[in-house]
PDB file of C-alpha atoms in Angstrom:
ATOM      1  CA  MET A   1     -22.893 -58.064  80.680  1.00 42.00           C
ATOM      2  CA  SER A   2     -23.175 -61.288  78.870  1.00 38.00           C
ATOM      3  CA  THR A   3     -25.240 -61.782  75.723  1.00 34.00           C
ATOM      4  CA  ALA A   4     -27.494 -64.125  77.320  1.00 35.00           C
ATOM      5  CA  ALA A   5     -28.066 -61.315  80.442  1.00 37.00           C
ATOM      6  CA  ARG A   6     -28.935 -58.710  77.666  1.00 35.00           C
ATOM      7  CA  ARG A   7     -31.384 -60.495  75.704  1.00 33.00           C
ATOM      8  CA  GLY A   8     -33.084 -62.107  78.668  1.00 35.00           C
ATOM      9  CA  ALA A   9     -34.241 -64.728  76.330  1.00 31.00           C
ATOM     10  CA  ASP A  10     -32.872 -67.302  77.570  1.00 30.00           C
ATOM     11  CA  ARG A  11     -33.370 -66.545  81.066  1.00 34.00           C
ATOM     12  CA  ARG A  12     -37.009 -66.591  81.758  1.00 30.00           C
ATOM     13  CA  ARG A  13     -37.357 -69.121  84.313  1.00 33.00           C
ATOM     14  CA  GLY A  14     -39.559 -66.662  86.779  1.00 33.00           C
ATOM     15  CA  GLY A  15     -41.557 -63.034  86.611  1.00 32.00           C
ATOM     16  CA  VAL A  16     -42.522 -61.816  83.134  1.00 30.00           C
ATOM     17  CA  PRO A  17     -40.571 -63.851  80.214  1.00 27.00           C
ATOM     18  CA  GLY A  18     -38.050 -61.957  78.291  1.00 29.00           C
ATOM     19  CA  VAL A  19     -37.299 -60.583  74.873  1.00 26.00           C
ATOM     20  CA  LEU A  20     -35.372 -57.381  75.055  1.00 30.00           C
ATOM     21  CA  LEU A  21     -32.063 -56.250  74.384  1.00 29.00           C
ATOM     22  CA  ASP A  22     -29.274 -57.296  71.476  1.00 28.00           C
ATOM     23  CA  GLY A  23     -26.330 -55.515  70.687  1.00 28.00           C
ATOM     24  CA  GLY A  24     -28.166 -52.056  71.221  1.00 31.00           C
ATOM     25  CA  ALA A  25     -31.381 -52.880  68.640  1.00 30.00           C
ATOM     26  CA  ARG A  26     -34.445 -53.061  70.790  1.00 37.00           C
ATOM     27  CA  SER A  27     -36.880 -56.038  69.968  1.00 35.00           C
ATOM     28  CA  ALA A  28     -40.462 -54.980  69.033  1.00 32.00           C
ATOM     29  CA  GLY A  29     -41.871 -57.389  71.349  1.00 39.00           C
ATOM     30  CA  PRO A  30     -44.711 -56.443  73.708  1.00 43.00           C
ATOM     31  CA  VAL A  31     -44.167 -54.599  76.817  1.00 46.00           C
ATOM     32  CA  THR A  32     -45.344 -57.456  78.924  1.00 45.00           C
ATOM     33  CA  ARG A  33     -42.608 -59.751  77.607  1.00 58.00           C
ATOM     34  CA  GLN A  34     -39.465 -58.713  79.697  1.00 72.00           C
ATOM     35  CA  PRO A  35     -36.985 -60.105  81.812  1.00 84.00           C
ATOM     36  CA  GLY A  36     -38.598 -60.503  85.099  1.00 89.00           C
ATOM     37  CA  LEU A  37     -37.417 -60.951  88.778  1.00 92.00           C
ATOM     38  CA  ASP A  38     -34.987 -63.707  88.264  1.00 92.00           C
ATOM     39  CA  ASP A  39     -33.653 -62.238  84.845  1.00 92.00           C
ATOM     40  CA  VAL A  40     -32.945 -58.860  86.869  1.00 92.00           C
ATOM     41  CA  LEU A  41     -31.499 -60.486  89.630  1.00 93.00           C
ATOM     42  CA  ASP A  42     -29.054 -62.830  87.606  1.00 93.00           C
ATOM     43  CA  ALA A  43     -28.200 -59.572  85.490  1.00 92.00           C
ATOM     44  CA  LEU A  44     -27.199 -57.733  88.387  1.00 94.00           C
ATOM     45  CA  ASP A  45     -25.197 -60.778  89.438  1.00 94.00           C
ATOM     46  CA  GLU A  46     -22.967 -60.634  86.616  1.00 94.00           C
ATOM     47  CA  VAL A  47     -22.808 -56.355  86.586  1.00 93.00           C
ATOM     48  CA  LEU A  48     -21.736 -55.819  90.310  1.00 95.00           C
ATOM     49  CA  PRO A  49     -18.330 -57.645  90.481  1.00 94.00           C
ATOM     50  CA  LEU A  50     -17.479 -54.900  87.721  1.00 92.00           C
ATOM     51  CA  SER A  51     -18.774 -51.882  89.247  1.00 91.00           C
ATOM     52  CA  SER A  52     -15.707 -50.975  91.113  1.00 88.00           C
ATOM     53  CA  ALA A  53     -13.999 -50.481  87.560  1.00 91.00           C
ATOM     54  CA  LEU A  54     -16.778 -49.053  85.588  1.00 90.00           C
ATOM     55  CA  ALA A  55     -19.843 -46.722  87.302  1.00 92.00           C
ATOM     56  CA  THR A  56     -22.657 -48.632  87.016  1.00 93.00           C
ATOM     57  CA  THR A  57     -26.592 -47.480  88.621  1.00 94.00           C
ATOM     58  CA  LEU A  58     -29.296 -48.908  88.893  1.00 95.00           C
ATOM     59  CA  LEU A  59     -32.820 -46.959  88.220  1.00 95.00           C
ATOM     60  CA  LEU A  60     -36.121 -48.570  89.587  1.00 96.00           C
ATOM     61  CA  VAL A  61     -39.220 -46.931  87.831  1.00 95.00           C
ATOM     62  CA  GLY A  62     -42.259 -47.186  89.859  1.00 93.00           C
ATOM     63  CA  LEU A  63     -45.489 -47.197  88.364  1.00 90.00           C
ATOM     64  CA  GLY A  64     -48.118 -47.107  91.057  1.00 76.00           C
ATOM     65  CA  ARG A  65     -50.034 -50.078  92.344  1.00 70.00           C
ATOM     66  CA  ARG A  66     -51.381 -52.664  90.161  1.00 64.00           C
ATOM     67  CA  ARG A  67     -55.159 -52.610  92.383  1.00 69.00           C
ATOM     68  CA  GLN A  68     -55.473 -49.068  91.805  1.00 73.00           C
ATOM     69  CA  HIS A  69     -55.105 -48.559  88.057  1.00 79.00           C
ATOM     70  CA  PRO A  70     -56.464 -50.197  84.887  1.00 79.00           C
ATOM     71  CA  ALA A  71     -54.203 -52.908  83.158  1.00 84.00           C
ATOM     72  CA  PRO A  72     -54.605 -50.561  79.784  1.00 86.00           C
ATOM     73  CA  VAL A  73     -53.072 -47.597  82.118  1.00 87.00           C
ATOM     74  CA  LEU A  74     -50.056 -49.173  83.738  1.00 87.00           C
ATOM     75  CA  ALA A  75     -49.420 -51.162  79.960  1.00 88.00           C
ATOM     76  CA  ARG A  76     -49.477 -47.671  78.210  1.00 90.00           C
ATOM     77  CA  ALA A  77     -47.302 -46.435  81.212  1.00 91.00           C
ATOM     78  CA  THR A  78     -44.911 -49.003  80.766  1.00 91.00           C
ATOM     79  CA  ALA A  79     -44.722 -48.645  77.496  1.00 92.00           C
ATOM     80  CA  VAL A  80     -43.625 -44.799  77.394  1.00 93.00           C
ATOM     81  CA  VAL A  81     -41.061 -45.729  80.417  1.00 94.00           C
ATOM     82  CA  LEU A  82     -39.463 -48.371  78.260  1.00 92.00           C
ATOM     83  CA  ASP A  83     -39.038 -46.011  75.091  1.00 91.00           C
ATOM     84  CA  SER A  84     -37.314 -43.140  77.347  1.00 91.00           C
ATOM     85  CA  PHE A  85     -34.277 -45.213  77.742  1.00 91.00           C
ATOM     86  CA  ARG A  86     -31.286 -45.640  75.543  1.00 84.00           C
ATOM     87  CA  HIS A  87     -30.985 -48.823  73.508  1.00 81.00           C
ATOM     88  CA  ASP A  88     -27.852 -49.958  75.144  1.00 81.00           C
ATOM     89  CA  ASP A  89     -29.654 -49.893  78.520  1.00 87.00           C
ATOM     90  CA  TRP A  90     -30.182 -53.357  80.371  1.00 89.00           C
ATOM     91  CA  LEU A  91     -34.188 -53.414  81.234  1.00 92.00           C
ATOM     92  CA  GLY A  92     -36.201 -55.477  82.941  1.00 93.00           C
ATOM     93  CA  ARG A  93     -39.748 -55.725  84.844  1.00 91.00           C
ATOM     94  CA  PRO A  94     -39.051 -57.185  88.367  1.00 91.00           C
ATOM     95  CA  SER A  95     -43.333 -57.047  88.668  1.00 88.00           C
ATOM     96  CA  ALA A  96     -45.982 -55.110  86.805  1.00 84.00           C
ATOM     97  CA  GLU A  97     -45.703 -52.082  88.346  1.00 89.00           C
ATOM     98  CA  GLN A  98     -41.803 -51.819  88.250  1.00 92.00           C
ATOM     99  CA  VAL A  99     -39.488 -51.267  85.641  1.00 94.00           C
ATOM    100  CA  VAL A 100     -35.334 -51.478  86.346  1.00 95.00           C
ATOM    101  CA  ALA A 101     -32.859 -50.170  84.357  1.00 94.00           C
ATOM    102  CA  VAL A 102     -29.043 -50.963  84.499  1.00 94.00           C
ATOM    103  CA  LEU A 103     -26.786 -48.165  83.012  1.00 92.00           C
ATOM    104  CA  ASN A 104     -23.538 -47.350  82.511  1.00 91.00           C
ATOM    105  CA  GLY A 105     -22.570 -43.714  84.611  1.00 89.00           C
ATOM    106  CA  THR A 106     -23.152 -42.479  88.053  1.00 90.00           C
ATOM    107  CA  ALA A 107     -26.121 -41.661  89.884  1.00 87.00           C
ATOM    108  CA  ASP A 108     -25.987 -38.084  88.432  1.00 88.00           C
ATOM    109  CA  ASP A 109     -26.227 -39.809  85.212  1.00 90.00           C
ATOM    110  CA  ALA A 110     -29.478 -41.992  85.751  1.00 90.00           C
ATOM    111  CA  GLN A 111     -30.894 -38.758  87.684  1.00 86.00           C
ATOM    112  CA  SER A 112     -30.771 -37.407  84.440  1.00 90.00           C
ATOM    113  CA  VAL A 113     -32.468 -40.190  82.936  1.00 92.00           C
ATOM    114  CA  ALA A 114     -35.000 -40.543  85.634  1.00 93.00           C
ATOM    115  CA  ALA A 115     -35.913 -36.956  84.878  1.00 92.00           C
ATOM    116  CA  ARG A 116     -36.263 -37.740  81.250  1.00 92.00           C
ATOM    117  CA  VAL A 117     -38.440 -40.853  82.144  1.00 93.00           C
ATOM    118  CA  LEU A 118     -40.866 -38.630  84.337  1.00 93.00           C
ATOM    119  CA  ASP A 119     -41.303 -35.553  81.486  1.00 93.00           C
ATOM    120  CA  ARG A 120     -42.162 -38.178  79.237  1.00 93.00           C
ATOM    121  CA  VAL A 121     -44.891 -40.168  81.230  1.00 92.00           C
ATOM    122  CA  ASP A 122     -46.256 -36.809  82.239  1.00 91.00           C
ATOM    123  CA  ALA A 123     -46.382 -35.654  78.726  1.00 92.00           C
ATOM    124  CA  ALA A 124     -48.096 -38.589  77.341  1.00 91.00           C
ATOM    125  CA  GLY A 125     -50.882 -38.047  80.196  1.00 90.00           C
ATOM    126  CA  CYS A 126     -50.863 -41.118  81.329  1.00 84.00           C
ATOM    127  CA  GLY A 127     -52.429 -40.265  84.626  1.00 84.00           C
ATOM    128  CA  LEU A 128     -50.002 -42.070  87.038  1.00 85.00           C
ATOM    129  CA  ARG A 129     -47.430 -40.595  89.330  1.00 88.00           C
ATOM    130  CA  VAL A 130     -44.356 -42.531  88.831  1.00 92.00           C
ATOM    131  CA  VAL A 131     -41.483 -42.254  90.928  1.00 94.00           C
ATOM    132  CA  VAL A 132     -38.113 -43.070  90.803  1.00 95.00           C
ATOM    133  CA  GLY A 133     -35.338 -44.767  92.999  1.00 94.00           C
ATOM    134  CA  VAL A 134     -31.942 -44.714  92.125  1.00 95.00           C
ATOM    135  CA  VAL A 135     -28.923 -46.980  93.512  1.00 94.00           C
ATOM    136  CA  GLU A 136     -25.210 -46.463  92.380  1.00 93.00           C
ATOM    137  CA  LEU A 137     -24.010 -49.793  92.277  1.00 94.00           C
ATOM    138  CA  ARG A 138     -20.952 -51.371  94.154  1.00 93.00           C
ATOM    139  CA  ALA A 139     -19.250 -54.567  94.361  1.00 93.00           C
ATOM    140  CA  ASP A 140     -19.704 -55.671  97.577  1.00 92.00           C
ATOM    141  CA  LEU A 141     -23.577 -55.318  97.588  1.00 94.00           C
ATOM    142  CA  THR A 142     -25.675 -58.599  96.150  1.00 94.00           C
ATOM    143  CA  ALA A 143     -28.168 -58.543  93.766  1.00 95.00           C
ATOM    144  CA  GLN A 144     -30.746 -58.694  96.257  1.00 95.00           C
ATOM    145  CA  GLU A 145     -29.635 -56.007  98.455  1.00 94.00           C
ATOM    146  CA  ALA A 146     -28.952 -53.257  95.325  1.00 94.00           C
ATOM    147  CA  LEU A 147     -32.632 -54.189  94.289  1.00 95.00           C
ATOM    148  CA  ASP A 148     -34.067 -53.642  97.753  1.00 94.00           C
ATOM    149  CA  HIS A 149     -32.308 -50.299  97.829  1.00 94.00           C
ATOM    150  CA  ALA A 150     -34.074 -49.114  94.859  1.00 94.00           C
ATOM    151  CA  ALA A 151     -37.154 -50.392  96.072  1.00 93.00           C
ATOM    152  CA  ASP A 152     -36.740 -48.540  99.614  1.00 93.00           C
ATOM    153  CA  ALA A 153     -35.871 -45.119  97.317  1.00 93.00           C
ATOM    154  CA  VAL A 154     -39.017 -45.428  95.556  1.00 93.00           C
ATOM    155  CA  THR A 155     -41.230 -45.821  98.871  1.00 91.00           C
ATOM    156  CA  VAL A 156     -39.428 -42.842 100.163  1.00 92.00           C
ATOM    157  CA  ALA A 157     -40.518 -41.025  96.914  1.00 90.00           C
ATOM    158  CA  ARG A 158     -44.192 -42.385  97.293  1.00 87.00           C
ATOM    159  CA  VAL A 159     -44.491 -41.403 100.643  1.00 88.00           C
ATOM    160  CA  LEU A 160     -42.347 -37.882 100.789  1.00 83.00           C
ATOM    161  CA  ARG A 161     -44.886 -36.477  97.437  1.00 74.00           C
ATOM    162  CA  THR A 162     -42.048 -33.648  97.340  1.00 75.00           C
ATOM    163  CA  ARG A 163     -39.457 -35.705  95.228  1.00 82.00           C
ATOM    164  CA  ARG A 164     -40.129 -37.875  92.334  1.00 89.00           C
ATOM    165  CA  VAL A 165     -36.651 -39.034  92.385  1.00 92.00           C
ATOM    166  CA  VAL A 166     -34.649 -40.810  95.583  1.00 92.00           C
ATOM    167  CA  HIS A 167     -31.216 -41.301  95.138  1.00 91.00           C
ATOM    168  CA  HIS A 168     -30.482 -44.009  98.284  1.00 87.00           C
ATOM    169  CA  ARG A 169     -26.807 -43.789  98.687  1.00 80.00           C
ATOM    170  CA  LEU A 170     -24.741 -46.197 100.959  1.00 72.00           C
ATOM    171  CA  PRO A 171     -22.219 -43.729 102.413  1.00 68.00           C
ATOM    172  CA  ARG A 172     -18.302 -44.333 101.464  1.00 62.00           C
ATOM    173  CA  GLY A 173     -16.333 -46.997 103.595  1.00 53.00           C
ATOM    174  CA  ALA A 174     -19.646 -48.654 104.801  1.00 50.00           C
ATOM    175  CA  PRO A 175     -19.529 -52.438 104.585  1.00 48.00           C
ATOM    176  CA  ALA A 176     -22.316 -53.881 102.659  1.00 48.00           C
ATOM    177  CA  GLU A 177     -24.592 -56.444 104.662  1.00 47.00           C
ATOM    178  CA  PRO A 178     -23.498 -60.377 104.200  1.00 41.00           C
ATOM    179  CA  PRO A 179     -25.505 -61.761 102.003  1.00 40.00           C
ATOM    180  CA  ALA A 180     -29.080 -63.451 103.022  1.00 41.00           C
ATOM    181  CA  GLY A 181     -30.312 -64.916  99.683  1.00 43.00           C
ATOM    182  CA  ARG A 182     -33.233 -63.579  97.704  1.00 42.00           C
ATOM    183  CA  ARG A 183     -35.526 -61.723 100.118  1.00 40.00           C
ATOM    184  CA  THR A 184     -39.090 -62.951 100.167  1.00 36.00           C
ATOM    185  CA  ALA A 185     -42.255 -60.525 101.088  1.00 35.00           C
ATOM    186  CA  GLY A 186     -42.777 -59.503 103.972  1.00 36.00           C
ATOM    187  CA  ALA A 187     -39.341 -59.760 105.328  1.00 37.00           C
ATOM    188  CA  PRO A 188     -37.083 -56.849 106.849  1.00 38.00           C
ATOM    189  CA  ARG A 189     -35.498 -54.409 104.369  1.00 40.00           C
ATOM    190  CA  PRO A 190     -31.711 -54.194 104.981  1.00 38.00           C
ATOM    191  CA  ALA A 191     -30.751 -51.140 107.084  1.00 38.00           C
ATOM    192  CA  GLY A 192     -28.038 -48.945 106.597  1.00 37.00           C
ATOM    193  CA  LEU A 193     -28.434 -46.698 103.749  1.00 41.00           C
ATOM    194  CA  ASP A 194     -28.632 -43.131 103.629  1.00 42.00           C
ATOM    195  CA  VAL A 195     -31.552 -41.726 101.538  1.00 48.00           C
ATOM    196  CA  LEU A 196     -30.784 -38.429 100.258  1.00 48.00           C
ATOM    197  CA  LEU A 197     -34.068 -36.207 100.895  1.00 44.00           C
ATOM    198  CA  PRO A 198     -34.740 -32.734  99.170  1.00 43.00           C
ATOM    199  CA  PRO A 199     -34.576 -30.041 101.687  1.00 39.00           C
ATOM    200  CA  ALA A 200     -38.191 -28.913 101.638  1.00 39.00           C
ATOM    201  CA  ALA A 201     -38.621 -33.033 103.298  1.00 41.00           C
ATOM    202  CA  VAL A 202     -36.878 -32.048 106.141  1.00 37.00           C
ATOM    203  CA  PRO A 203     -38.719 -30.146 108.542  1.00 37.00           C
ATOM    204  CA  ALA A 204     -37.165 -27.298 109.836  1.00 37.00           C
ATOM    205  CA  PRO A 205     -36.282 -27.390 113.506  1.00 37.00           C
ATOM    206  CA  ARG A 206     -38.697 -25.670 115.774  1.00 40.00           C
ATOM    207  CA  ARG A 207     -37.951 -22.681 117.614  1.00 41.00           C
ATOM    208  CA  PRO A 208     -38.855 -22.565 121.224  1.00 40.00           C
ATOM    209  CA  ALA A 209     -41.598 -20.103 121.466  1.00 46.00           C
ATOM    210  CA  ARG A 210     -40.118 -16.775 122.923  1.00 48.00           C
ATOM    211  CA  SER A 211     -42.024 -15.687 126.381  1.00 48.00           C
ATOM    212  CA  ALA A 212     -42.776 -12.309 127.283  1.00 50.00           C
ATOM    213  CA  PRO A 213     -40.209 -10.358 129.288  1.00 50.00           C
ATOM    214  CA  ALA A 214     -41.612 -10.001 133.115  1.00 49.00           C
ATOM    215  CA  ARG A 215     -42.807  -6.985 134.313  1.00 55.00           C
ATOM    216  CA  VAL A 216     -41.318  -5.610 137.232  1.00 49.00           C
ATOM    217  CA  THR A 217     -43.083  -3.303 139.849  1.00 54.00           C
ATOM    218  CA  PRO A 218     -41.139  -1.315 141.564  1.00 55.00           C
ATOM    219  CA  ALA A 219     -41.917  -2.135 145.374  1.00 59.00           C
ATOM    220  CA  PRO A 220     -43.958   0.598 147.080  1.00 61.00           C
ATOM    221  CA  GLY A 221     -42.042   3.296 149.227  1.00 54.00           C
TER     222      GLY A 221
END
């Protein structure tokens, strides 16, 4: 990833303006000044072609809805989330309720990081049910597809309420969808991904009710 993409300072066209990382040293700027949506997509555009040679994972933290929580609560939770990552992780904020991280490592590594993030948010007593979506990047994905897949995983985690980290995985060998540009709000989500659900989320098949054995009444005589 280029220095410009890592800093986010020179790529502030939309979303929340950025100041973040530079050679492993994190700036002390306010949490509201992080690379925004366009910056996140640009960074993914640079990383995705390299993901075939170097395992790279996208981690999206969902902080809840802005309408449901006061701004100071979201700001506190965001600060805790940002402080939970390593200094060499690329971070951004595609929206006020989301933090995205691009991590070197597999989805298993990212899930360990996600567990640490959730533990720290819980310990801080922020009062939010934070959830995380994990997507292992592939060179045949577009930046928007990767972000959409992570957002889908976050949505699943919110709906399930039995798991706070969901890995959204594209089956090996399955072709990615052709690039369709950056998706606008309300557009249909891409299909074809296998969301790994926890065992508790999959209802056990119902056994058919066993009927009582029929009584045979002997014929008279």
